[in-house]
Each structure stands twice: as C-alpha cells, then as structure tokens.
Coordinates of C-alpha atoms in Angstrom, one line a residue:
X1 CA -160.9 -110.8 -45.7
X2 CA -158.7 -112.7 -43.3
X3 CA -158.3 -111.9 -39.6
X4 CA -154.8 -111.4 -38.1
X5 CA -153.5 -114.4 -36.2
X6 CA -155.1 -114.8 -32.7
X7 CA -157.9 -112.3 -33.1
X8 CA -160.6 -115.0 -33.6
X9 CA -159.7 -116.4 -30.2
X10 CA -160.3 -113.1 -28.4
X11 CA -163.2 -111.0 -27.2
X12 CA -166.6 -111.6 -28.7
X13 CA -165.2 -113.7 -31.6
X14 CA -164.1 -116.3 -29.0
X15 CA -167.8 -117.1 -28.5
X16 CA -168.3 -118.0 -32.2
X17 CA -167.3 -121.0 -34.4
X18 CA -164.9 -120.5 -37.2
X19 CA -167.6 -120.9 -39.9
X20 CA -169.8 -118.4 -38.2
X21 CA -166.9 -115.9 -38.0
X22 CA -166.2 -116.3 -41.7
X23 CA -169.8 -115.6 -42.5
X24 CA -170.0 -112.6 -40.2
X25 CA -167.0 -110.8 -41.6
X26 CA -167.9 -111.3 -45.3
X27 CA -168.2 -107.9 -47.1
X28 CA -167.1 -106.0 -44.1
X29 CA -165.4 -102.6 -44.7
X30 CA -162.0 -101.8 -43.2
X31 CA -161.2 -98.4 -41.7
X32 CA -158.3 -97.0 -39.6
X33 CA -158.6 -94.4 -36.8
X34 CA -155.8 -92.5 -35.0
X35 CA -155.3 -92.1 -31.3
X36 CA -157.7 -89.6 -29.7
X37 CA -160.6 -89.8 -32.1
X38 CA -164.1 -90.0 -30.7
X39 CA -166.1 -92.6 -32.6
X40 CA -169.7 -92.0 -33.4
X41 CA -172.1 -94.9 -33.4
X42 CA -175.3 -93.6 -35.1
X43 CA -178.4 -95.7 -35.0
X44 CA -178.6 -98.2 -37.8
X45 CA -174.8 -98.1 -38.4
X46 CA -174.5 -101.8 -37.3
X47 CA -171.6 -103.4 -35.5
X48 CA -167.9 -102.8 -35.9
X49 CA -165.2 -105.4 -35.2
X50 CA -161.9 -104.4 -33.6
X51 CA -159.1 -106.0 -35.5
X52 CA -156.2 -104.1 -33.9
X53 CA -155.7 -101.3 -31.4
X54 CA -157.7 -100.3 -28.3
X55 CA -160.8 -98.3 -27.4
X56 CA -162.3 -97.1 -24.2
X57 CA -166.0 -96.3 -23.6
X58 CA -166.8 -93.7 -21.0
X59 CA -169.5 -91.5 -19.4
X60 CA -168.9 -87.7 -19.7
X61 CA -170.0 -85.4 -16.9
X62 CA -171.3 -81.8 -17.3
X63 CA -168.2 -80.4 -15.5
X64 CA -165.9 -82.1 -18.0
X65 CA -164.9 -85.0 -15.9
X66 CA -165.1 -88.5 -17.3
X67 CA -165.6 -92.0 -16.0
X68 CA -164.3 -95.0 -18.0
X69 CA -166.7 -97.9 -18.1
X70 CA -164.4 -100.3 -19.9
X71 CA -161.9 -101.0 -22.6
X72 CA -162.2 -103.0 -25.8
X73 CA -159.5 -104.7 -27.8
X74 CA -159.1 -107.0 -30.8
X75 CA -161.9 -109.5 -31.2
X76 CA -164.5 -107.3 -29.5
X77 CA -167.4 -105.7 -31.3
X78 CA -169.3 -102.5 -30.5
X79 CA -172.1 -100.5 -32.0
X80 CA -175.9 -101.0 -32.3
X81 CA -178.3 -103.2 -34.2
X82 CA -181.2 -100.9 -33.2
X83 CA -182.9 -98.6 -35.8
X84 CA -183.2 -95.9 -33.2
X85 CA -181.1 -95.4 -30.1
X86 CA -179.6 -92.6 -27.9
X87 CA -175.9 -92.7 -27.3
X88 CA -175.2 -92.8 -23.5
X89 CA -171.5 -93.5 -23.6
X90 CA -168.7 -92.2 -25.8
X91 CA -166.0 -94.2 -27.4
X92 CA -162.4 -93.0 -27.7
X93 CA -159.5 -94.5 -29.7
X94 CA -156.7 -95.2 -27.2
X95 CA -154.2 -96.5 -29.7
X96 CA -154.1 -96.6 -33.6
X97 CA -157.1 -98.9 -34.3
X98 CA -158.3 -100.8 -37.3
X99 CA -162.0 -101.6 -37.4
X100 CA -164.0 -103.8 -39.8
X101 CA -167.5 -102.4 -40.1
X102 CA -169.8 -105.3 -40.5
X103 CA -172.5 -105.3 -43.1
X104 CA -175.8 -104.5 -41.2
X105 CA -177.9 -106.8 -43.4
X106 CA -175.6 -109.7 -42.8
X107 CA -175.7 -109.2 -39.0
X108 CA -179.5 -109.1 -39.0
X109 CA -179.6 -112.2 -41.2
X110 CA -177.4 -114.1 -38.9
X111 CA -179.5 -113.1 -35.9
X112 CA -182.5 -114.5 -37.7
X113 CA -180.9 -117.7 -39.1
X114 CA -178.3 -118.7 -36.5
X115 CA -179.6 -119.0 -32.9
X116 CA -176.0 -119.5 -31.7
X117 CA -175.1 -116.1 -33.0
X118 CA -178.0 -114.5 -31.2
X119 CA -177.0 -116.3 -28.0
X120 CA -173.4 -115.0 -28.4
X121 CA -174.7 -111.5 -28.7
X122 CA -176.9 -111.9 -25.6
X123 CA -174.0 -113.4 -23.6
X124 CA -171.7 -110.6 -24.7
X125 CA -174.3 -107.9 -23.7
X126 CA -174.8 -109.6 -20.3
X127 CA -171.1 -109.7 -19.7
X128 CA -170.8 -106.0 -20.6
X129 CA -173.7 -105.0 -18.4
X130 CA -172.3 -106.9 -15.4
X131 CA -168.9 -105.3 -16.0
X132 CA -170.4 -101.9 -16.1
X133 CA -172.2 -102.5 -12.8
X134 CA -168.9 -103.5 -11.2
X135 CA -167.2 -100.4 -12.5
X136 CA -170.0 -98.0 -11.3
X137 CA -170.1 -99.7 -7.9
X138 CA -166.3 -99.3 -7.6
X139 CA -166.5 -95.7 -8.5
X140 CA -169.2 -95.1 -5.9
X141 CA -167.9 -97.2 -3.0
X142 CA -164.1 -97.5 -3.4
X143 CA -161.2 -95.1 -3.0
X144 CA -159.3 -93.4 -5.9
X145 CA -156.4 -95.7 -4.9
X146 CA -158.5 -98.8 -5.7
X147 CA -160.0 -97.2 -8.8
X148 CA -156.5 -96.4 -10.2
X149 CA -155.4 -100.0 -9.5
X150 CA -158.5 -101.3 -11.4
X151 CA -157.9 -99.1 -14.4
X152 CA -154.2 -100.1 -14.7
X153 CA -155.3 -103.8 -14.6
X154 CA -157.9 -103.3 -17.3
X155 CA -155.6 -101.4 -19.6
X156 CA -152.9 -104.1 -19.1
X157 CA -155.5 -106.9 -19.8
X158 CA -156.1 -105.6 -23.3
X159 CA -152.8 -107.2 -24.3
X160 CA -153.3 -110.5 -22.6
X161 CA -153.1 -112.1 -19.1
X162 CA -152.0 -109.8 -16.3
X163 CA -148.3 -110.4 -15.4
X164 CA -145.3 -108.7 -13.8
X165 CA -143.3 -106.5 -16.2
X166 CA -146.2 -105.2 -18.3
X167 CA -145.5 -101.6 -19.1
X168 CA -148.3 -99.1 -19.9
X169 CA -147.9 -95.8 -21.7
X170 CA -150.3 -93.7 -19.6
X171 CA -150.4 -90.2 -18.1
X172 CA -151.8 -89.0 -14.8
X173 CA -154.4 -87.0 -16.7
X174 CA -155.7 -90.1 -18.7
X175 CA -155.9 -92.0 -15.4
X176 CA -157.9 -89.2 -13.9
X177 CA -160.2 -89.1 -16.9
X178 CA -160.7 -92.9 -16.5
X179 CA -161.5 -92.9 -12.8
X180 CA -163.6 -89.7 -12.5
X181 CA -160.9 -88.0 -10.5
X182 CA -158.4 -85.2 -10.9
X183 CA -154.7 -85.4 -11.8
X184 CA -153.4 -84.3 -8.4
X185 CA -155.4 -87.0 -6.6
X186 CA -154.3 -89.7 -9.1
X187 CA -150.7 -88.6 -8.7
X188 CA -151.0 -89.3 -4.9
X189 CA -152.6 -92.7 -5.6
X190 CA -149.8 -93.7 -8.0
X191 CA -147.2 -92.6 -5.4
X192 CA -148.8 -94.8 -2.8
X193 CA -148.9 -97.8 -5.2
X194 CA -145.2 -97.3 -5.9
X195 CA -144.4 -97.1 -2.2
X196 CA -146.3 -100.4 -1.7
X197 CA -144.0 -102.0 -4.3
X198 CA -147.0 -102.8 -6.6
X199 CA -145.9 -100.6 -9.6
X200 CA -143.0 -98.6 -10.9
X201 CA -143.6 -95.2 -12.5
X202 CA -141.6 -93.4 -15.1
X203 CA -142.5 -90.2 -17.1
X204 CA -145.6 -91.1 -19.1
X205 CA -145.8 -94.7 -18.0
X206 CA -146.4 -97.4 -15.4
X207 CA -144.8 -100.8 -15.0
X208 CA -146.6 -103.6 -13.1
X209 CA -144.4 -105.2 -10.5
X210 CA -146.9 -107.3 -8.4
X211 CA -150.1 -108.2 -10.3
X212 CA -151.5 -110.2 -7.4
X213 CA -151.2 -107.3 -5.0
X214 CA -152.6 -104.9 -7.6
X215 CA -155.6 -107.1 -8.1
X216 CA -156.3 -107.3 -4.3
X217 CA -156.0 -103.5 -4.1
X218 CA -158.5 -103.1 -6.9
X219 CA -161.1 -104.3 -4.4
X220 CA -163.3 -106.5 -6.6
X221 CA -163.2 -109.2 -9.3
X222 CA -162.1 -108.0 -12.8
X223 CA -162.5 -110.1 -15.9
X224 CA -160.2 -110.1 -18.8
X225 CA -162.2 -109.0 -21.9
X226 CA -163.4 -112.1 -23.8
X227 CA -162.4 -114.5 -21.0
X228 CA -164.9 -116.2 -18.7
X229 CA -162.3 -116.8 -16.0
X230 CA -161.7 -114.3 -13.1
X231 CA -158.5 -113.2 -11.5

C-alpha cells in the first residue's frame, strides 16, 4: 500500500523514518467511513491510521452535552494496543474519512524490535495527554468566547498552518457540542468574534480573518497536530 502524498510528514507518522513507516503499514486493511459515524475502538483491535478526512474525540455528559478533547487528521493514529481497556472518550467522523487498520501483530512486533517505534508511541501519548490537560483547563477556567476561538483554531489546523482566509464548514450546534456549551451561547460568542474583526460568519460556516488575534483570544498555547512548534 502507498500513502497519499504528504501524509508521511504529518501527525504521528512524522515521528517515524520512511523505512519504519513502510514496515508499519504492511498488510493494513483500508476502510472508509461517512461523516457522523461514531467509531468503536474495542480492546485488542489495534491501531488505525488516518489517511484522509478528520475525526474528533470527545467526552459525553449524562445530560447529552459534549466536550471535544481534540481533533485528528491524516498521519495520526488512534486505538489501543491493550488487551483490555475501557473506552473513556468517543470518536466521531467529522468528514469522509479513510482509515488503514494496522495489523495488531505487526504493531506489537515493532514495539518489541524497534525501540524508536516505542519511543514515538510514548512521545505521541505524552503529547496527547498534555493537549487534553490544556483543553480541560480551558473548559474549566476560560469563557465560552475563548473556548470557541480555540475550537475554530484546532479545526482549521487540521488542514495545515493557521492563516487568514481559511474557511470552515461548521454549525453553531457543532461548536456548542465541541465546547460543552449550548447553541445560543455559542451564537453570542461568534457574534462577538465577528464584531472584533477576528472572523466572518456565513450560514453554516466561519472564515478566519485575523489568526493572530484569534490565537490570543483562545487564551493558551495550542499546538498543530503532529507539529512540535507552538503558535
């Protein structure tokens, strides 16, 4: 199997050498998933590589509200290598997505034989944990205004470096689900961001006008997935 151009330089794969990537993806199984599907990650199912599309992982609440912990794009992996685990977060397909389900035996073999692969997994897990802490801290200590700014940035970062002119297809309800809020409160936050000249809104979408101001309003450092630099 051959990866699409650019995928090997993104996400988790950016931590691996070309030879290691080739060994990892051997005998993987391709599957496609439509927008809106909730992906199950049963224990022992192994890891899946995102080849195209976008996923979000979130925490559900008993009252139906949701809090997005993060987003995953091409080059990222998700799943578990544990034989028994309890799913804490849920994973939703945000755009038509193609996954390569990696062969579990091959992943375990690489973990045993290739210390650089094990180190890459640990680094990725550490990065994900730190990111989750930042998101939860923001949800506890910042305003909905700041949380909406953060979520817009993270969605935009799935397609590359943040820049003016990036347009996102996103609804008030999906932003409310992502930030643990409700649609009416998110609508007010978007209106304020528009009045500040940071974004422009149209029906069903948002365009970023001032990425630097949007980052400041987010209130804390956000990392582009698969990139060690901060903005």
